[in-house]
Short mmCIF file of C-alpha atoms in Angstrom, two decimals:
data_model
loop_
_atom_site.label_atom_id
_atom_site.label_comp_id
_atom_site.label_asym_id
_atom_site.label_seq_id
_atom_site.Cartn_x
_atom_site.Cartn_y
_atom_site.Cartn_z
CA UNK A 1 0.00 0.00 0.00
CA UNK A 2 1.53 3.38 -1.00
CA UNK A 3 2.38 5.82 1.74
CA UNK A 4 1.20 9.41 1.60
CA UNK A 5 4.17 10.45 3.73
CA UNK A 6 6.56 12.84 1.97
CA UNK A 7 10.14 11.55 2.10
CA UNK A 8 12.46 14.50 2.74
CA UNK A 9 16.10 14.73 3.64
CA UNK A 10 17.39 16.23 6.87
CA UNK A 11 17.69 20.00 7.16
CA UNK A 12 19.13 22.15 9.92
CA UNK A 13 16.34 23.92 11.76
CA UNK A 14 16.77 27.23 13.57
CA UNK A 15 14.52 28.69 16.25
CA UNK A 16 14.80 32.20 14.85
CA UNK A 17 15.38 33.90 11.54
CA UNK A 18 18.38 35.72 13.01
CA UNK A 19 20.06 32.44 14.02
CA UNK A 20 19.44 31.04 10.54
CA UNK A 21 20.92 34.13 8.87
CA UNK A 22 24.13 33.75 10.87
CA UNK A 23 24.42 29.98 10.29
CA UNK A 24 23.43 30.00 6.61
CA UNK A 25 25.48 32.99 5.44
CA UNK A 26 26.18 33.65 2.61
CA UNK A 27 23.25 31.39 1.59
CA UNK A 28 19.72 32.73 1.93
CA UNK A 29 17.18 31.71 4.57
CA UNK A 30 13.83 30.08 3.80
CA UNK A 31 10.95 28.71 5.86
CA UNK A 32 10.67 24.95 5.24
CA UNK A 33 7.44 23.16 6.10
CA UNK A 34 8.17 19.55 7.04
CA UNK A 35 4.56 18.43 6.50
CA UNK A 36 3.89 19.94 3.05
CA UNK A 37 7.45 19.60 1.73
CA UNK A 38 7.51 23.21 0.48
CA UNK A 39 9.92 25.98 1.34
CA UNK A 40 8.96 29.63 1.31
CA UNK A 41 11.12 32.72 0.73
CA UNK A 42 10.67 35.76 2.95
CA UNK A 43 8.27 37.57 0.60
CA UNK A 44 5.63 34.78 0.77
CA UNK A 45 2.84 35.05 3.37
CA UNK A 46 3.56 31.58 4.80
CA UNK A 47 7.15 32.52 5.69
CA UNK A 48 7.65 31.86 9.41
CA UNK A 49 4.00 30.95 9.94
CA UNK A 50 3.15 27.34 9.10
CA UNK A 51 2.68 24.94 12.01
CA UNK A 52 5.25 22.39 10.85
CA UNK A 53 7.97 24.73 9.62
CA UNK A 54 11.42 25.89 10.57
CA UNK A 55 13.93 28.47 9.38
CA UNK A 56 16.67 26.82 7.33
CA UNK A 57 19.22 27.45 4.58
CA UNK A 58 17.98 27.65 0.99
CA UNK A 59 20.62 25.26 -0.37
CA UNK A 60 19.96 22.71 2.38
CA UNK A 61 16.21 22.78 1.67
CA UNK A 62 16.85 22.14 -2.04
CA UNK A 63 19.29 19.32 -1.26
CA UNK A 64 16.70 17.71 1.05
CA UNK A 65 14.15 17.74 -1.83
CA UNK A 66 11.85 20.43 -0.47
CA UNK A 67 9.87 22.16 -3.22
CA UNK A 68 9.86 25.79 -4.21
CA UNK A 69 6.59 27.44 -5.25
CA UNK A 70 8.27 28.02 -8.62
CA UNK A 71 9.57 24.60 -9.69
CA UNK A 72 12.59 24.02 -11.87
CA UNK A 73 13.40 20.93 -14.00
CA UNK A 74 15.44 19.58 -11.07
CA UNK A 75 12.47 19.57 -8.67
CA UNK A 76 11.02 16.18 -7.88
CA UNK A 77 14.21 14.38 -8.88
CA UNK A 78 13.87 11.88 -6.03
CA UNK A 79 10.73 10.22 -7.34
CA UNK A 80 8.16 12.80 -6.29
CA UNK A 81 6.15 14.74 -8.81
CA UNK A 82 5.55 18.42 -8.22
CA UNK A 83 1.83 18.98 -7.54
CA UNK A 84 1.06 21.37 -10.37
CA UNK A 85 -2.11 22.64 -8.70
CA UNK A 86 0.19 24.50 -6.28
CA UNK A 87 2.10 26.22 -9.05
CA UNK A 88 1.03 29.75 -9.88
CA UNK A 89 3.84 30.45 -12.35
CA UNK A 90 3.77 27.22 -14.36
CA UNK A 91 2.43 26.98 -17.86
#
């Protein structure tokens, strides 16, 4: 029976945005939601607000197979398909 659980790699989680900025520099900081598998940049409303999220480094979130709201050809490379109904910029 297939599992609905999203398989994600490990990411460093930080209690505050400031701690993430220091640890991730010069990489950017994103909010990664461990339940949805998405990461959000600072300009998105969900940044810092979802119940299952944490501040982390952008590159680490990508390496762990978290999805961006604007997918690239590399997204979903670990056997997951990007749910296109979430994509606002896709054609």
